[in-house]
Amino acid sequence: MSRTTDTGAATLEQVAVRAGVSRSTVSRVVNGGARVSPDALAAVEAAIAELNYVPNRAARSLASRQTHAIALVVPEDTTRFFGDPYFSSIVAGINDRISASPYMLGLFIASSDPDDKATNFVSSGSVDGALIVSHHTSDEYVRRIARSTPVVYGGRPIGVTPDDYWVDVDNVAGGRLAMRHLVERGCRRVAIITGPDDMLAGIDRLRGSREVLEEAGLDPVGIQNGEFSSAGAAKAMERILESGARPDAIFVASDLMARGALSVLARAGIRVPEDIAIVGFDDSPVASSVVPPLTTVRQPSRDQGAAMADVLLRLLGGEDPPNENLLPLELVVRESA
């Protein structure tokens, strides 16, 4: 490994690679920030000495090395991105914050293809930082981006490390909130339409809802994966009905999925909430536009986007913001349950 760049000066990135830590960890050590473990501190200091890295004022202020661009990386296809109100809300929040800063925001729809142009561009130093939303456990390239540039995640990443920065809601608590409403309403035969099992939002909402059922001495009459899409939830609802489970309530882990489930119930002549009560999750515009209007768990998606951008801007400004950022949830009761 080369000790320095062609110009003779070791870079922050080279120190991070040599120390086996993230770029943000090196930055915190160099700038005197807190929240660095003793082992990481020792590794960074050793790498600095070995590479003769000099974090002088001039090196820190080289404007030519700044792009003043931030990438919003979405590991989803365009159909899901443009069709799910969650994304429009979180992007609006991000843009609120970025537009008031010196930075520009660029959208990148990324994929796991090793030759993916979006991943390669973001990882090449062409942006100063990245915001990543809707990541899955299989999205290893997301970690590749995080190794090359400061990253803030929208949602706690699976396999979270002390160096990760993220903004999320307590999805376990949200699942509990939704299911408790159904149980307290007197529902006893409850089915669940959950999100993908490779996303913590899906895993945690299912976990929270099952905890409440277990505390009530109940078992779910059916659990189906709706893939956080309207079409996926419609198929999941069809499978529940075909199983003969005859639920009296359904917790659906997103409003978009609830819309798909409602369409199937309407075609089957099943009334909501008279025959089946439904609770969704998000409180997106979908919740108030469906018939009947949806009881749902409100997560502040726009605030989440703004908070993500704020954390990243603070990192880029040399500050040391909290790694973990949780936003509040609340149940919004309408006509579906």
mmCIF file of C-alpha atoms in Angstrom:
data_model
loop_
_atom_site.group_PDB
_atom_site.id
_atom_site.type_symbol
_atom_site.label_atom_id
_atom_site.label_comp_id
_atom_site.label_asym_id
_atom_site.label_seq_id
_atom_site.Cartn_x
_atom_site.Cartn_y
_atom_site.Cartn_z
ATOM 1 C CA MET A 1 0.000 0.000 0.000
ATOM 2 C CA SER A 2 1.282 3.412 -0.868
ATOM 3 C CA ARG A 3 2.246 5.573 2.096
ATOM 4 C CA THR A 4 1.145 8.794 0.418
ATOM 5 C CA THR A 5 -0.617 10.199 -2.588
ATOM 6 C CA ASP A 6 1.255 11.242 -5.729
ATOM 7 C CA THR A 7 1.601 14.696 -4.226
ATOM 8 C CA GLY A 8 3.375 13.264 -1.156
ATOM 9 C CA ALA A 9 0.555 13.880 1.311
ATOM 10 C CA ALA A 10 -1.249 11.022 3.014
ATOM 11 C CA THR A 11 -5.046 11.329 2.946
ATOM 12 C CA LEU A 12 -7.708 10.812 5.568
ATOM 13 C CA GLU A 13 -8.990 7.875 3.515
ATOM 14 C CA GLN A 14 -5.561 6.178 3.533
ATOM 15 C CA VAL A 15 -5.373 6.551 7.300
ATOM 16 C CA ALA A 16 -8.834 4.970 7.615
ATOM 17 C CA VAL A 17 -7.845 1.997 5.451
ATOM 18 C CA ARG A 18 -4.580 1.464 7.314
ATOM 19 C CA ALA A 19 -6.313 1.697 10.714
ATOM 20 C CA GLY A 20 -9.215 -0.514 9.621
ATOM 21 C CA VAL A 21 -11.828 2.047 10.634
ATOM 22 C CA SER A 22 -14.229 4.371 8.850
ATOM 23 C CA ARG A 23 -13.319 7.780 7.470
ATOM 24 C CA SER A 24 -15.660 9.394 10.013
ATOM 25 C CA THR A 25 -13.779 7.729 12.888
ATOM 26 C CA VAL A 26 -10.484 9.167 11.651
ATOM 27 C CA SER A 27 -12.141 12.556 11.284
ATOM 28 C CA ARG A 28 -13.370 12.430 14.880
ATOM 29 C CA VAL A 29 -9.884 11.570 16.140
ATOM 30 C CA VAL A 30 -8.257 14.316 14.072
ATOM 31 C CA ASN A 31 -10.800 16.913 15.180
ATOM 32 C CA GLY A 32 -10.779 15.869 18.810
ATOM 33 C CA GLY A 33 -14.322 14.481 18.799
ATOM 34 C CA ALA A 34 -15.703 12.096 21.369
ATOM 35 C CA ARG A 35 -17.300 8.644 20.887
ATOM 36 C CA VAL A 36 -14.128 6.884 19.718
ATOM 37 C CA SER A 37 -13.228 3.604 21.424
ATOM 38 C CA PRO A 38 -9.730 3.215 22.925
ATOM 39 C CA ASP A 39 -8.871 0.509 20.364
ATOM 40 C CA ALA A 40 -9.990 2.676 17.445
ATOM 41 C CA LEU A 41 -8.098 5.660 18.841
ATOM 42 C CA ALA A 42 -4.902 3.620 19.144
ATOM 43 C CA ALA A 43 -5.287 2.213 15.615
ATOM 44 C CA VAL A 44 -5.845 5.661 14.094
ATOM 45 C CA GLU A 45 -2.941 7.219 15.958
ATOM 46 C CA ALA A 46 -0.658 4.389 14.816
ATOM 47 C CA ALA A 47 -1.788 4.806 11.200
ATOM 48 C CA ILE A 48 -1.247 8.574 11.365
ATOM 49 C CA ALA A 49 2.292 8.028 12.594
ATOM 50 C CA GLU A 50 3.051 5.317 10.042
ATOM 51 C CA LEU A 51 1.737 7.315 7.072
ATOM 52 C CA ASN A 52 3.114 10.639 8.299
ATOM 53 C CA TYR A 53 -0.374 12.098 7.999
ATOM 54 C CA VAL A 54 -0.406 15.802 8.858
ATOM 55 C CA PRO A 55 -3.921 17.191 9.483
ATOM 56 C CA ASN A 56 -2.837 20.790 9.064
ATOM 57 C CA ARG A 57 -5.161 23.714 8.590
ATOM 58 C CA ALA A 58 -4.326 24.058 4.920
ATOM 59 C CA ALA A 59 -5.115 20.428 4.201
ATOM 60 C CA ARG A 60 -8.457 20.751 5.959
ATOM 61 C CA SER A 61 -9.435 23.799 3.959
ATOM 62 C CA LEU A 62 -8.601 22.649 0.440
ATOM 63 C CA ALA A 63 -11.808 23.792 -1.212
ATOM 64 C CA SER A 64 -10.808 22.061 -4.421
ATOM 65 C CA ARG A 65 -11.366 18.697 -2.711
ATOM 66 C CA GLN A 66 -14.962 19.534 -1.871
ATOM 67 C CA THR A 67 -17.727 18.861 -4.345
ATOM 68 C CA HIS A 68 -20.495 20.522 -2.309
ATOM 69 C CA ALA A 69 -22.690 17.646 -3.471
ATOM 70 C CA ILE A 70 -24.579 15.099 -1.371
ATOM 71 C CA ALA A 71 -25.914 11.833 -2.782
ATOM 72 C CA LEU A 72 -29.286 10.395 -1.850
ATOM 73 C CA VAL A 73 -28.831 6.682 -2.530
ATOM 74 C CA VAL A 74 -31.944 4.512 -2.857
ATOM 75 C CA PRO A 75 -31.388 0.741 -3.273
ATOM 76 C CA GLU A 76 -34.801 0.225 -4.889
ATOM 77 C CA ASP A 77 -36.177 0.115 -8.409
ATOM 78 C CA THR A 78 -37.817 3.234 -9.824
ATOM 79 C CA THR A 79 -41.325 1.733 -9.644
ATOM 80 C CA ARG A 80 -41.127 1.386 -5.886
ATOM 81 C CA PHE A 81 -39.329 4.684 -5.369
ATOM 82 C CA PHE A 82 -41.835 6.785 -7.314
ATOM 83 C CA GLY A 83 -44.867 4.766 -6.172
ATOM 84 C CA ASP A 84 -44.381 4.817 -2.398
ATOM 85 C CA PRO A 85 -45.403 8.034 -0.594
ATOM 86 C CA TYR A 86 -42.805 7.302 2.103
ATOM 87 C CA PHE A 87 -40.032 8.246 -0.298
ATOM 88 C CA SER A 88 -41.593 11.504 -1.431
ATOM 89 C CA SER A 89 -42.024 12.535 2.189
ATOM 90 C CA ILE A 90 -38.507 11.690 3.293
ATOM 91 C CA VAL A 91 -36.996 13.343 0.195
ATOM 92 C CA ALA A 92 -38.993 16.492 0.928
ATOM 93 C CA GLY A 93 -37.515 16.592 4.417
ATOM 94 C CA ILE A 94 -33.999 16.046 3.117
ATOM 95 C CA ASN A 95 -34.429 18.779 0.527
ATOM 96 C CA ASP A 96 -35.788 21.196 3.140
ATOM 97 C CA ARG A 97 -32.498 20.955 4.996
ATOM 98 C CA ILE A 98 -30.083 20.670 2.058
ATOM 99 C CA SER A 99 -31.612 23.607 0.170
ATOM 100 C CA ALA A 100 -30.741 25.868 3.106
ATOM 101 C CA SER A 101 -27.096 24.714 3.013
ATOM 102 C CA PRO A 102 -24.263 25.241 0.497
ATOM 103 C CA TYR A 103 -24.735 21.679 -0.805
ATOM 104 C CA MET A 104 -26.596 20.266 -3.801
ATOM 105 C CA LEU A 105 -28.603 17.032 -3.594
ATOM 106 C CA GLY A 106 -28.380 14.303 -6.224
ATOM 107 C CA LEU A 107 -30.581 11.201 -6.449
ATOM 108 C CA PHE A 108 -29.005 7.823 -7.254
ATOM 109 C CA ILE A 109 -31.024 4.632 -7.759
ATOM 110 C CA ALA A 110 -28.401 2.011 -6.923
ATOM 111 C CA SER A 111 -28.210 -1.751 -7.437
ATOM 112 C CA SER A 112 -26.047 -4.709 -6.426
ATOM 113 C CA ASP A 113 -24.466 -4.921 -9.894
ATOM 114 C CA PRO A 114 -20.659 -4.686 -9.395
ATOM 115 C CA ASP A 115 -20.552 -2.310 -12.368
ATOM 116 C CA ASP A 116 -23.408 -0.168 -11.062
ATOM 117 C CA LYS A 117 -22.623 3.366 -12.175
ATOM 118 C CA ALA A 118 -24.396 5.013 -9.248
ATOM 119 C CA THR A 119 -22.407 3.075 -6.644
ATOM 120 C CA ASN A 120 -19.139 3.648 -8.467
ATOM 121 C CA PHE A 121 -19.806 7.370 -8.792
ATOM 122 C CA VAL A 122 -20.727 7.881 -5.142
ATOM 123 C CA SER A 123 -17.760 5.772 -3.998
ATOM 124 C CA SER A 124 -15.270 7.636 -6.187
ATOM 125 C CA GLY A 125 -15.119 10.816 -4.132
ATOM 126 C CA SER A 126 -17.470 12.653 -6.464
ATOM 127 C CA VAL A 127 -19.693 13.635 -3.521
ATOM 128 C CA ASP A 128 -18.900 14.838 -0.014
ATOM 129 C CA GLY A 129 -21.360 12.508 1.701
ATOM 130 C CA ALA A 130 -24.332 10.211 1.173
ATOM 131 C CA LEU A 131 -27.796 9.610 2.606
ATOM 132 C CA ILE A 132 -29.029 6.033 2.183
ATOM 133 C CA VAL A 133 -32.668 4.974 2.593
ATOM 134 C CA SER A 134 -34.508 1.656 2.226
ATOM 135 C CA HIS A 135 -31.478 -0.616 2.437
ATOM 136 C CA HIS A 136 -31.679 -4.418 2.614
ATOM 137 C CA THR A 137 -29.390 -6.989 4.228
ATOM 138 C CA SER A 138 -28.220 -8.081 0.776
ATOM 139 C CA ASP A 139 -27.111 -4.562 -0.185
ATOM 140 C CA GLU A 140 -23.383 -5.107 0.436
ATOM 141 C CA TYR A 141 -22.536 -2.268 -1.926
ATOM 142 C CA VAL A 142 -24.078 0.090 0.628
ATOM 143 C CA ARG A 143 -21.160 -0.763 2.916
ATOM 144 C CA ARG A 144 -18.802 -0.084 0.037
ATOM 145 C CA ILE A 145 -20.186 3.438 -0.172
ATOM 146 C CA ALA A 146 -19.881 3.859 3.604
ATOM 147 C CA ARG A 147 -16.203 2.873 3.466
ATOM 148 C CA SER A 148 -15.446 5.670 1.008
ATOM 149 C CA THR A 149 -17.583 8.616 2.143
ATOM 150 C CA PRO A 150 -19.509 9.809 5.228
ATOM 151 C CA VAL A 151 -22.944 8.165 5.290
ATOM 152 C CA VAL A 152 -26.153 8.640 7.258
ATOM 153 C CA TYR A 153 -28.773 5.900 7.026
ATOM 154 C CA GLY A 154 -32.515 6.402 6.990
ATOM 155 C CA GLY A 155 -33.413 3.456 9.196
ATOM 156 C CA ARG A 156 -31.121 1.514 11.517
ATOM 157 C CA PRO A 157 -28.956 -0.730 9.342
ATOM 158 C CA ILE A 158 -28.814 -4.456 9.999
ATOM 159 C CA GLY A 159 -25.418 -5.242 11.496
ATOM 160 C CA VAL A 160 -25.164 -1.685 12.809
ATOM 161 C CA THR A 161 -21.697 -0.698 14.083
ATOM 162 C CA PRO A 162 -20.635 2.060 16.523
ATOM 163 C CA ASP A 163 -19.394 4.074 13.521
ATOM 164 C CA ASP A 164 -22.777 4.105 11.761
ATOM 165 C CA TYR A 165 -25.004 7.177 11.824
ATOM 166 C CA TRP A 166 -28.732 6.623 11.421
ATOM 167 C CA VAL A 167 -32.152 8.205 11.926
ATOM 168 C CA ASP A 168 -35.160 5.967 12.540
ATOM 169 C CA VAL A 169 -38.307 5.359 14.539
ATOM 170 C CA ASP A 170 -38.715 2.557 17.087
ATOM 171 C CA ASN A 171 -40.401 0.072 14.778
ATOM 172 C CA VAL A 172 -40.794 -2.526 17.528
ATOM 173 C CA ALA A 173 -42.720 0.023 19.589
ATOM 174 C CA GLY A 174 -44.739 0.928 16.496
ATOM 175 C CA GLY A 175 -45.739 -2.681 15.919
ATOM 176 C CA ARG A 176 -46.749 -2.942 19.556
ATOM 177 C CA LEU A 177 -48.787 0.262 19.318
ATOM 178 C CA ALA A 178 -50.746 -1.013 16.323
ATOM 179 C CA MET A 179 -51.407 -4.468 17.718
ATOM 180 C CA ARG A 180 -52.325 -3.214 21.172
ATOM 181 C CA HIS A 181 -55.062 -1.098 19.605
ATOM 182 C CA LEU A 182 -56.537 -4.152 17.905
ATOM 183 C CA VAL A 183 -56.314 -6.340 21.003
ATOM 184 C CA GLU A 184 -57.834 -3.660 23.244
ATOM 185 C CA ARG A 185 -60.620 -3.317 20.673
ATOM 186 C CA GLY A 186 -61.476 -6.953 21.364
ATOM 187 C CA CYS A 187 -59.945 -8.563 18.285
ATOM 188 C CA ARG A 188 -58.759 -12.132 18.876
ATOM 189 C CA ARG A 189 -58.112 -13.634 15.423
ATOM 190 C CA VAL A 190 -55.455 -11.321 14.083
ATOM 191 C CA ALA A 191 -53.457 -11.732 10.875
ATOM 192 C CA ILE A 192 -50.329 -9.785 9.974
ATOM 193 C CA ILE A 193 -49.132 -8.566 6.595
ATOM 194 C CA THR A 194 -45.492 -7.735 7.134
ATOM 195 C CA GLY A 195 -42.711 -6.060 5.204
ATOM 196 C CA PRO A 196 -39.640 -7.756 3.734
ATOM 197 C CA ASP A 197 -37.679 -10.003 6.088
ATOM 198 C CA ASP A 198 -34.396 -8.482 4.914
ATOM 199 C CA MET A 199 -35.263 -4.989 6.196
ATOM 200 C CA LEU A 200 -35.235 -4.077 9.879
ATOM 201 C CA ALA A 201 -38.435 -2.048 9.514
ATOM 202 C CA GLY A 202 -40.275 -5.196 8.427
ATOM 203 C CA ILE A 203 -38.577 -7.403 11.009
ATOM 204 C CA ASP A 204 -39.136 -5.040 13.930
ATOM 205 C CA ARG A 205 -42.777 -4.178 13.182
ATOM 206 C CA LEU A 206 -43.559 -7.883 13.038
ATOM 207 C CA ARG A 207 -41.649 -8.493 16.251
ATOM 208 C CA GLY A 208 -43.494 -5.771 18.162
ATOM 209 C CA SER A 209 -46.915 -6.900 16.988
ATOM 210 C CA ARG A 210 -46.210 -10.525 17.890
ATOM 211 C CA GLU A 211 -45.035 -9.517 21.360
ATOM 212 C CA VAL A 212 -48.428 -7.967 22.108
ATOM 213 C CA LEU A 213 -50.255 -11.043 20.835
ATOM 214 C CA GLU A 214 -48.104 -13.299 23.010
ATOM 215 C CA GLU A 215 -48.757 -11.112 26.061
ATOM 216 C CA ALA A 216 -52.498 -11.485 25.363
ATOM 217 C CA GLY A 217 -52.161 -15.273 25.039
ATOM 218 C CA LEU A 218 -52.941 -15.157 21.315
ATOM 219 C CA ASP A 219 -51.295 -16.538 18.188
ATOM 220 C CA PRO A 220 -51.547 -14.819 14.804
ATOM 221 C CA VAL A 221 -53.972 -16.643 12.511
ATOM 222 C CA GLY A 222 -51.742 -15.868 9.564
ATOM 223 C CA ILE A 223 -48.541 -14.015 8.681
ATOM 224 C CA GLN A 224 -47.834 -13.075 5.076
ATOM 225 C CA ASN A 225 -45.067 -10.974 3.517
ATOM 226 C CA GLY A 226 -46.421 -8.065 1.478
ATOM 227 C CA GLU A 227 -42.982 -6.723 0.419
ATOM 228 C CA PHE A 228 -43.952 -3.142 1.336
ATOM 229 C CA SER A 229 -45.949 -2.829 -1.902
ATOM 230 C CA SER A 230 -49.646 -2.548 -2.701
ATOM 231 C CA ALA A 231 -49.527 -5.425 -5.179
ATOM 232 C CA GLY A 232 -47.551 -7.612 -2.777
ATOM 233 C CA ALA A 233 -50.034 -6.973 0.020
ATOM 234 C CA ALA A 234 -52.991 -7.748 -2.248
ATOM 235 C CA LYS A 235 -51.488 -11.172 -2.929
ATOM 236 C CA ALA A 236 -50.761 -11.606 0.780
ATOM 237 C CA MET A 237 -54.388 -10.764 1.615
ATOM 238 C CA GLU A 238 -55.608 -13.270 -0.958
ATOM 239 C CA ARG A 239 -53.428 -15.969 0.613
ATOM 240 C CA ILE A 240 -54.827 -15.212 4.076
ATOM 241 C CA LEU A 241 -58.416 -15.490 2.828
ATOM 242 C CA GLU A 242 -57.670 -18.661 0.856
ATOM 243 C CA SER A 243 -56.212 -20.273 3.983
ATOM 244 C CA GLY A 244 -59.624 -20.177 5.685
ATOM 245 C CA ALA A 245 -58.148 -18.334 8.675
ATOM 246 C CA ARG A 246 -61.108 -15.896 8.908
ATOM 247 C CA PRO A 247 -59.314 -13.110 10.848
ATOM 248 C CA ASP A 248 -61.279 -10.428 12.647
ATOM 249 C CA ALA A 249 -58.376 -7.961 12.364
ATOM 250 C CA ILE A 250 -55.228 -7.350 10.348
ATOM 251 C CA PHE A 251 -52.117 -5.383 11.179
ATOM 252 C CA VAL A 252 -50.587 -4.240 7.888
ATOM 253 C CA ALA A 253 -47.033 -2.926 8.260
ATOM 254 C CA SER A 254 -47.418 0.003 5.827
ATOM 255 C CA ASP A 255 -50.272 2.144 4.547
ATOM 256 C CA LEU A 256 -49.373 1.336 0.950
ATOM 257 C CA MET A 257 -49.785 -2.359 1.719
ATOM 258 C CA ALA A 258 -53.035 -1.633 3.550
ATOM 259 C CA ARG A 259 -54.430 -0.131 0.345
ATOM 260 C CA GLY A 260 -53.738 -3.392 -1.485
ATOM 261 C CA ALA A 261 -55.323 -5.428 1.294
ATOM 262 C CA LEU A 262 -58.413 -3.205 1.334
ATOM 263 C CA SER A 263 -58.943 -3.675 -2.400
ATOM 264 C CA VAL A 264 -59.006 -7.451 -1.991
ATOM 265 C CA LEU A 265 -61.405 -7.277 0.956
ATOM 266 C CA ALA A 266 -63.744 -4.981 -0.992
ATOM 267 C CA ARG A 267 -63.852 -7.413 -3.933
ATOM 268 C CA ALA A 268 -64.608 -10.249 -1.507
ATOM 269 C CA GLY A 269 -67.509 -8.319 0.032
ATOM 270 C CA ILE A 270 -65.791 -8.153 3.429
ATOM 271 C CA ARG A 271 -66.590 -4.955 5.301
ATOM 272 C CA VAL A 272 -64.025 -2.846 7.150
ATOM 273 C CA PRO A 273 -64.220 -2.410 10.091
ATOM 274 C CA GLU A 274 -67.486 -4.329 10.631
ATOM 275 C CA ASP A 275 -66.057 -7.709 9.560
ATOM 276 C CA ILE A 276 -62.327 -7.030 9.763
ATOM 277 C CA ALA A 277 -60.518 -4.180 11.512
ATOM 278 C CA ILE A 278 -57.308 -2.903 9.914
ATOM 279 C CA VAL A 279 -54.412 -0.871 11.272
ATOM 280 C CA GLY A 280 -51.634 0.372 8.992
ATOM 281 C CA PHE A 281 -48.286 2.065 9.491
ATOM 282 C CA ASP A 282 -46.817 5.396 8.245
ATOM 283 C CA ASP A 283 -49.772 7.818 8.166
ATOM 284 C CA SER A 284 -48.901 8.615 4.571
ATOM 285 C CA PRO A 285 -51.433 10.393 2.308
ATOM 286 C CA VAL A 286 -52.726 6.922 1.441
ATOM 287 C CA ALA A 287 -54.161 6.571 4.961
ATOM 288 C CA SER A 288 -56.659 9.391 4.565
ATOM 289 C CA SER A 289 -57.506 8.695 0.907
ATOM 290 C CA VAL A 290 -58.617 5.049 1.152
ATOM 291 C CA VAL A 291 -62.124 3.921 2.097
ATOM 292 C CA PRO A 292 -62.556 3.698 4.990
ATOM 293 C CA PRO A 293 -59.850 6.117 6.183
ATOM 294 C CA LEU A 294 -57.089 4.135 7.823
ATOM 295 C CA THR A 295 -56.205 3.884 11.484
ATOM 296 C CA THR A 296 -52.425 3.874 11.407
ATOM 297 C CA VAL A 297 -49.164 4.466 13.248
ATOM 298 C CA ARG A 298 -47.773 7.851 12.282
ATOM 299 C CA GLN A 299 -44.057 8.047 11.655
ATOM 300 C CA PRO A 300 -42.656 11.527 10.902
ATOM 301 C CA SER A 301 -41.044 10.715 7.548
ATOM 302 C CA ARG A 302 -40.448 14.316 6.544
ATOM 303 C CA ASP A 303 -38.823 15.021 9.898
ATOM 304 C CA GLN A 304 -36.732 11.893 9.440
ATOM 305 C CA GLY A 305 -35.394 13.196 6.130
ATOM 306 C CA ALA A 306 -34.569 16.573 7.650
ATOM 307 C CA ALA A 307 -32.845 14.904 10.606
ATOM 308 C CA MET A 308 -30.772 12.679 8.300
ATOM 309 C CA ALA A 309 -29.597 15.698 6.339
ATOM 310 C CA ASP A 310 -28.834 17.583 9.527
ATOM 311 C CA VAL A 311 -26.666 14.768 10.902
ATOM 312 C CA LEU A 312 -24.714 14.551 7.639
ATOM 313 C CA LEU A 313 -24.224 18.307 7.406
ATOM 314 C CA ARG A 314 -22.905 18.336 10.954
ATOM 315 C CA LEU A 315 -20.476 15.540 10.094
ATOM 316 C CA LEU A 316 -19.256 17.405 7.032
ATOM 317 C CA GLY A 317 -18.835 20.494 9.184
ATOM 318 C CA GLY A 318 -16.459 18.655 11.526
ATOM 319 C CA GLU A 319 -18.969 18.173 14.351
ATOM 320 C CA ASP A 320 -19.651 14.957 16.243
ATOM 321 C CA PRO A 321 -23.452 14.397 16.192
ATOM 322 C CA PRO A 322 -25.096 11.423 17.928
ATOM 323 C CA ASN A 323 -24.852 8.160 15.988
ATOM 324 C CA GLU A 324 -28.339 6.989 16.965
ATOM 325 C CA ASN A 325 -31.357 9.209 16.384
ATOM 326 C CA LEU A 326 -34.899 7.980 17.168
ATOM 327 C CA LEU A 327 -38.028 9.978 16.311
ATOM 328 C CA PRO A 328 -41.418 9.608 18.066
ATOM 329 C CA LEU A 329 -44.426 7.602 16.873
ATOM 330 C CA GLU A 330 -48.144 7.970 17.565
ATOM 331 C CA LEU A 331 -51.334 6.090 16.783
ATOM 332 C CA VAL A 332 -53.836 7.954 14.602
ATOM 333 C CA VAL A 333 -57.334 6.485 14.980
ATOM 334 C CA ARG A 334 -59.670 6.773 12.007
ATOM 335 C CA GLU A 335 -62.474 4.554 10.717
ATOM 336 C CA SER A 336 -60.779 1.245 9.793
ATOM 337 C CA ALA A 337 -60.278 0.106 13.410
#
